[in-house]
XYZ file of N, CA and C in Angstrom:
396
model
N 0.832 -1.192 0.000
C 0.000 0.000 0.000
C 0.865 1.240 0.000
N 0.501 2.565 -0.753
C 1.042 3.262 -0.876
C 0.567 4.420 0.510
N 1.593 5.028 0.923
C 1.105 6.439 1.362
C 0.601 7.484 1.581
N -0.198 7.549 0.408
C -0.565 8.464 -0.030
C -2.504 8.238 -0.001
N -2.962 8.603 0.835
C -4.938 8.196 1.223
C -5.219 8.184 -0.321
N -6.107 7.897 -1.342
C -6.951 7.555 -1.999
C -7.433 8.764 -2.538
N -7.713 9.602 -1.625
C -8.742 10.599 -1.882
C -7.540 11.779 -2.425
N -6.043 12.084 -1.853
C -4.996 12.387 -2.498
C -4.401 12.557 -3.367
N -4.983 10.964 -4.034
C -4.035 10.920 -5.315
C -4.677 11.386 -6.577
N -4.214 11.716 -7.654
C -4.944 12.258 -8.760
C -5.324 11.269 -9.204
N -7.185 11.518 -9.965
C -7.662 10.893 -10.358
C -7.455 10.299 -11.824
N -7.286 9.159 -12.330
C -7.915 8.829 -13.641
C -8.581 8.687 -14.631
N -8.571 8.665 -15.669
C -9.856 8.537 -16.316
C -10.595 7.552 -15.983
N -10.624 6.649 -15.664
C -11.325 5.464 -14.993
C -11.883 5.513 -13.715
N -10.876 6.024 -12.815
C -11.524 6.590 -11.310
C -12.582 7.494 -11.341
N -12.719 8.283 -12.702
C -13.864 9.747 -12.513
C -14.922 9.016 -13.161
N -14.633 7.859 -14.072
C -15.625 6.826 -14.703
C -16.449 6.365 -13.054
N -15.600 5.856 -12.345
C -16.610 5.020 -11.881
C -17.286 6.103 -10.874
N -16.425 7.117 -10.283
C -17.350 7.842 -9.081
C -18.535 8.548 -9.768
N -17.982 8.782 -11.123
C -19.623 9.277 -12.043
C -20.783 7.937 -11.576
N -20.211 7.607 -12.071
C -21.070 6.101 -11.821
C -21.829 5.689 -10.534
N -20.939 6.224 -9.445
C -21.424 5.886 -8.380
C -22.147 6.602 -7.242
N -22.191 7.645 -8.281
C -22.690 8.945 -7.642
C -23.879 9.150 -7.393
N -24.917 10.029 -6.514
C -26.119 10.349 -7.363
C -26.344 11.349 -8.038
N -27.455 11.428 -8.755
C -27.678 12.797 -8.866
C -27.443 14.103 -8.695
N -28.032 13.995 -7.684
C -28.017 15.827 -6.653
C -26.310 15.579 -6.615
N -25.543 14.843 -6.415
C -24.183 14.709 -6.334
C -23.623 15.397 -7.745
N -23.829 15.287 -8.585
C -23.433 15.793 -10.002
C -23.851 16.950 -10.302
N -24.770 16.909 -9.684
C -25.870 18.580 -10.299
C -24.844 19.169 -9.427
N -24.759 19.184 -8.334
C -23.939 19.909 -7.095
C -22.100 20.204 -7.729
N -21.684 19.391 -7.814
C -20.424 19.367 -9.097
C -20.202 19.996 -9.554
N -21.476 19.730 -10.841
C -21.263 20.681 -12.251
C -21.929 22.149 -11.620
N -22.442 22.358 -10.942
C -22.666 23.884 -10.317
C -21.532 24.381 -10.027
N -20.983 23.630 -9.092
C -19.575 24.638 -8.570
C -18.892 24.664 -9.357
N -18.544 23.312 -10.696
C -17.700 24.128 -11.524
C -18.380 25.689 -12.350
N -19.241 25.361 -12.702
C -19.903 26.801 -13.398
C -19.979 27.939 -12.991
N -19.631 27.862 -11.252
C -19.518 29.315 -10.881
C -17.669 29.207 -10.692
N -16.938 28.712 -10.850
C -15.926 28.683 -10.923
C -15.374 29.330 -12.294
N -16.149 29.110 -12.826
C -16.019 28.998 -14.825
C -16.642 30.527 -15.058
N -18.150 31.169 -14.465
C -18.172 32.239 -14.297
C -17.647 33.337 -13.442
N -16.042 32.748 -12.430
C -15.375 33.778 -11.690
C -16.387 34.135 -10.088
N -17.296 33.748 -10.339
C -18.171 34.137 -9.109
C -18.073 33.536 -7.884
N -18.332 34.154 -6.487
C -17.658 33.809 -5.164
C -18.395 32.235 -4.521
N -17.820 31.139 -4.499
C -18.818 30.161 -3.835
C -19.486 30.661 -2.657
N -21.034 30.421 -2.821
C -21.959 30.970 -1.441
C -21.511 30.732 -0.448
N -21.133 29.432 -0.480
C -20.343 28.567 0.833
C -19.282 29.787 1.292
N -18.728 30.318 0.863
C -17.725 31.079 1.222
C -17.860 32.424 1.336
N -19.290 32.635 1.237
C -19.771 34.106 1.755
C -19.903 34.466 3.097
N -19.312 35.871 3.405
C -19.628 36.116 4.893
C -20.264 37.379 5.003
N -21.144 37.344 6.053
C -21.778 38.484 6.557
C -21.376 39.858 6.554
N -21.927 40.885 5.681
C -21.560 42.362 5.014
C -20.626 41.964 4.007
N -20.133 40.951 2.949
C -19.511 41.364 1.995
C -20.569 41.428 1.091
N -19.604 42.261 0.154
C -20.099 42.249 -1.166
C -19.676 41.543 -2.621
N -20.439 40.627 -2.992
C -20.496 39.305 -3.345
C -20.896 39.536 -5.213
N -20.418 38.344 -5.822
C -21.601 38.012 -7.298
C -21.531 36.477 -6.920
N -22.740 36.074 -7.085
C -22.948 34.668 -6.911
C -23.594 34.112 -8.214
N -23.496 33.335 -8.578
C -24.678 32.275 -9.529
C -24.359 31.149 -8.852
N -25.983 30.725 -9.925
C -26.663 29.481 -9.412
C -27.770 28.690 -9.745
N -28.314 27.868 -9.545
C -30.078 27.645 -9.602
C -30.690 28.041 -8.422
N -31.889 28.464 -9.202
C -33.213 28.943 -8.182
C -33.629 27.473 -8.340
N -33.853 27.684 -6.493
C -34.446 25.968 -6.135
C -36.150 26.284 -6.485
N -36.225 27.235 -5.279
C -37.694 27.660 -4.994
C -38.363 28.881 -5.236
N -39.263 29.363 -5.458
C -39.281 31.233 -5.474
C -40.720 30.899 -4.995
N -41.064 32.117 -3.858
C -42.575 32.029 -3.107
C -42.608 33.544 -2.962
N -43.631 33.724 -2.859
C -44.090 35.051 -2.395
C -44.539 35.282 -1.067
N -43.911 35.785 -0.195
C -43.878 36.444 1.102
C -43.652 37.524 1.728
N -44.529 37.966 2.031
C -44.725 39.460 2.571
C -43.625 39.798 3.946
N -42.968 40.785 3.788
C -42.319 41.177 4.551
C -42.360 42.375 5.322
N -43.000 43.157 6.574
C -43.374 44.117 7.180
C -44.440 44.378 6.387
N -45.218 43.484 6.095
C -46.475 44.324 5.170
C -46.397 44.586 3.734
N -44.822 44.605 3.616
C -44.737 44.682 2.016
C -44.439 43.752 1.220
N -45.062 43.203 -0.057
C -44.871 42.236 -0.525
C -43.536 41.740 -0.830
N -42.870 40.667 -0.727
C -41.617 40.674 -1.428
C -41.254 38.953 -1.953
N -40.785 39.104 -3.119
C -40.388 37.875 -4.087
C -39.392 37.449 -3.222
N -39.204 36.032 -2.966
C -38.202 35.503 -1.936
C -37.744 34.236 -2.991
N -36.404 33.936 -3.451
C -36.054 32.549 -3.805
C -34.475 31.893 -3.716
N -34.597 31.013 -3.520
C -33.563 30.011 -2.397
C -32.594 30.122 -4.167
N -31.255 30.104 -3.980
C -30.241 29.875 -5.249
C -29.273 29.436 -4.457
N -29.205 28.405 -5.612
C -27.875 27.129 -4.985
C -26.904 27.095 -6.009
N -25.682 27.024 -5.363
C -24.600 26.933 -6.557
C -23.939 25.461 -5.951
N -24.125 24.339 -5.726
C -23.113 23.256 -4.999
C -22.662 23.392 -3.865
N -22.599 24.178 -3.440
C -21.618 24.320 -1.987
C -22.438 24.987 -0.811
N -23.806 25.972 -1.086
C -24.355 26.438 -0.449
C -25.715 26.847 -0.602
N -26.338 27.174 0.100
C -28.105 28.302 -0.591
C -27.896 29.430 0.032
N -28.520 30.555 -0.753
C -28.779 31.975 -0.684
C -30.039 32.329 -0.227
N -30.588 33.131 0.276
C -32.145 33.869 -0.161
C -31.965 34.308 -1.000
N -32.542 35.048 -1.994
C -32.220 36.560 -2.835
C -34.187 36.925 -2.721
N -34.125 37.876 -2.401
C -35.297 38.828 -1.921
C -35.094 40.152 -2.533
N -36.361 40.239 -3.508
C -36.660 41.697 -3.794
C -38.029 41.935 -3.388
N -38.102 43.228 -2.677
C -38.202 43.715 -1.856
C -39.337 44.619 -2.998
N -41.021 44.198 -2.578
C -41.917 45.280 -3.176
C -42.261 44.915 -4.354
N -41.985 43.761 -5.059
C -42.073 42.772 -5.574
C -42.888 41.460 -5.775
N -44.312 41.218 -6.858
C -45.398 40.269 -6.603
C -44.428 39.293 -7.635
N -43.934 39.636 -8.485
C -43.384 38.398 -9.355
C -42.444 39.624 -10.400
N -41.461 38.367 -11.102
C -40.133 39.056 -11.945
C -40.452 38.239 -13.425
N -40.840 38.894 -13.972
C -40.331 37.504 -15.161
C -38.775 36.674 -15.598
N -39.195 35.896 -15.809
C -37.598 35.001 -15.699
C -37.518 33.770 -14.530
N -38.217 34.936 -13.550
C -37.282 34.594 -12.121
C -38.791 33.177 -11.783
N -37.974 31.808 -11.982
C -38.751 30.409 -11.437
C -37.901 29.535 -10.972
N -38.352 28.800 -10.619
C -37.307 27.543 -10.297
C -37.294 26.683 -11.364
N -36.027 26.526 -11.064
C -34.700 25.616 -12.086
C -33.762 26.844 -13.056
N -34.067 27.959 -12.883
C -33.277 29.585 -14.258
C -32.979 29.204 -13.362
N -31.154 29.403 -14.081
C -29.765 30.040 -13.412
C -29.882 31.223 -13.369
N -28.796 31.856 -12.578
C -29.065 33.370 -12.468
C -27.528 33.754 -11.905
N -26.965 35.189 -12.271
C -26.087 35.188 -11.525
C -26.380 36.780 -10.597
N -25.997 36.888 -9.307
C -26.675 37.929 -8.646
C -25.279 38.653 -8.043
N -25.419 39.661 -8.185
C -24.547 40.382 -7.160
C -25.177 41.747 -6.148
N -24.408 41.559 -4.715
C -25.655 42.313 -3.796
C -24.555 42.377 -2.659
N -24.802 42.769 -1.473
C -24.529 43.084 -0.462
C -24.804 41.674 0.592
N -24.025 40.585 1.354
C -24.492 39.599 2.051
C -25.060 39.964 3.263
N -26.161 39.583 4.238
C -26.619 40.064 5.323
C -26.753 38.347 5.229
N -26.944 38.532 7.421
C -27.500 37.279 7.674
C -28.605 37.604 8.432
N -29.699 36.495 8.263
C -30.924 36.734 9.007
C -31.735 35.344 9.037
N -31.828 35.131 10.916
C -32.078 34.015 11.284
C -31.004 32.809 10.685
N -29.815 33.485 10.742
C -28.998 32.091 10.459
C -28.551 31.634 8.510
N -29.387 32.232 7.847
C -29.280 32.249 6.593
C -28.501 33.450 5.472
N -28.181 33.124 5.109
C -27.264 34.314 3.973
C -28.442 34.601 3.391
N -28.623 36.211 2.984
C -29.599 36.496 2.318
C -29.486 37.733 1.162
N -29.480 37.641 0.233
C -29.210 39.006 -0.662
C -30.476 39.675 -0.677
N -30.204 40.851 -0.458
C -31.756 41.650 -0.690
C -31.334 42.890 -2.163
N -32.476 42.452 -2.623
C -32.514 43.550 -4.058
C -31.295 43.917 -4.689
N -30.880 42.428 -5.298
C -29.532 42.082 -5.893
C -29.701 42.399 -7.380
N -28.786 43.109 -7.743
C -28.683 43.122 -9.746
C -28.497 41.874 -9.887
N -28.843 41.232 -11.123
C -29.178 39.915 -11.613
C -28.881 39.795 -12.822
N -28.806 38.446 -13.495
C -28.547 38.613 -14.960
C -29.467 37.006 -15.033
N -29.945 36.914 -15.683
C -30.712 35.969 -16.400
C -29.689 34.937 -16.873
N -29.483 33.735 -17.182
C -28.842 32.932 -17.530
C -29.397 32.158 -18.958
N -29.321 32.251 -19.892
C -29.860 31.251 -20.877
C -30.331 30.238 -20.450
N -31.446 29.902 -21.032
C -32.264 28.679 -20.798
C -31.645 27.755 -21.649
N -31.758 26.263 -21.069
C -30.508 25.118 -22.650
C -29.252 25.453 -22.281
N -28.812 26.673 -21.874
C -27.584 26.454 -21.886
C -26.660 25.234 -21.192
N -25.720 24.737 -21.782
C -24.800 23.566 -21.183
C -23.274 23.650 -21.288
């Protein structure tokens, strides 16, 4: 046996064969996300902290409408592999574009609230639909 743990050594073409293989799903989707925000330069969520200022992409998991102090506001969860966001605009009944499964890439100011990273009334860019 060599020295060197398993998880260490560089992979093969055969080794990425089979962990494809052995993977699930949400395991791959999660993957190919982080490479894509890697590929678009943008900060992994995972690695966001409270008051920076951030660009994230991702998929919108969920988008709901929930009122906030009385005022309406568009609320939806974006995941890039490594983490989830809120992104909340604020005064807001619906966006076009904005559903679950569009990528999106957002940049905003990070706040935390109740424990969650949350962007509020982030510039956005739409992501092509199909795109791969």
């Amino acid at each position: 046996m060599s020295a060197v743990p398993r998880s260490e050594k560089p992979a093969g073409r055969f080794r990425r064969m089979l962990d494809r293989l052995s993977s699930s799903q949400e395991d791959l989707e999660s993957e190919e996300l982080r490479e894509d925000t890697a590929t678009a330069g943008c900060t992994r969520i995972g690695d966001c902290h409270d008051r920076q200022i951030v660009t994230v992409t991702g998929t919108l998991r969920t988008v709901t409408l929930r009122p906030r102090a009385g005022v309406p506001a568009l609320e939806a969860e974006l995941f890039d592999g490594s983490a989830a966001l809120d992104v909340v605009w604020l005064g807001r009944r619906s966006i076009v574009g904005i559903e679950p499964g569009r990528k999106l890439i957002a940049s905003g100011r990070i706040s935390m609230s109740r424990g969650r990273r949350v962007l509020f009334n982030p510039k956005y860019e739409l992501r092509p639909v199909g795109r791969e």
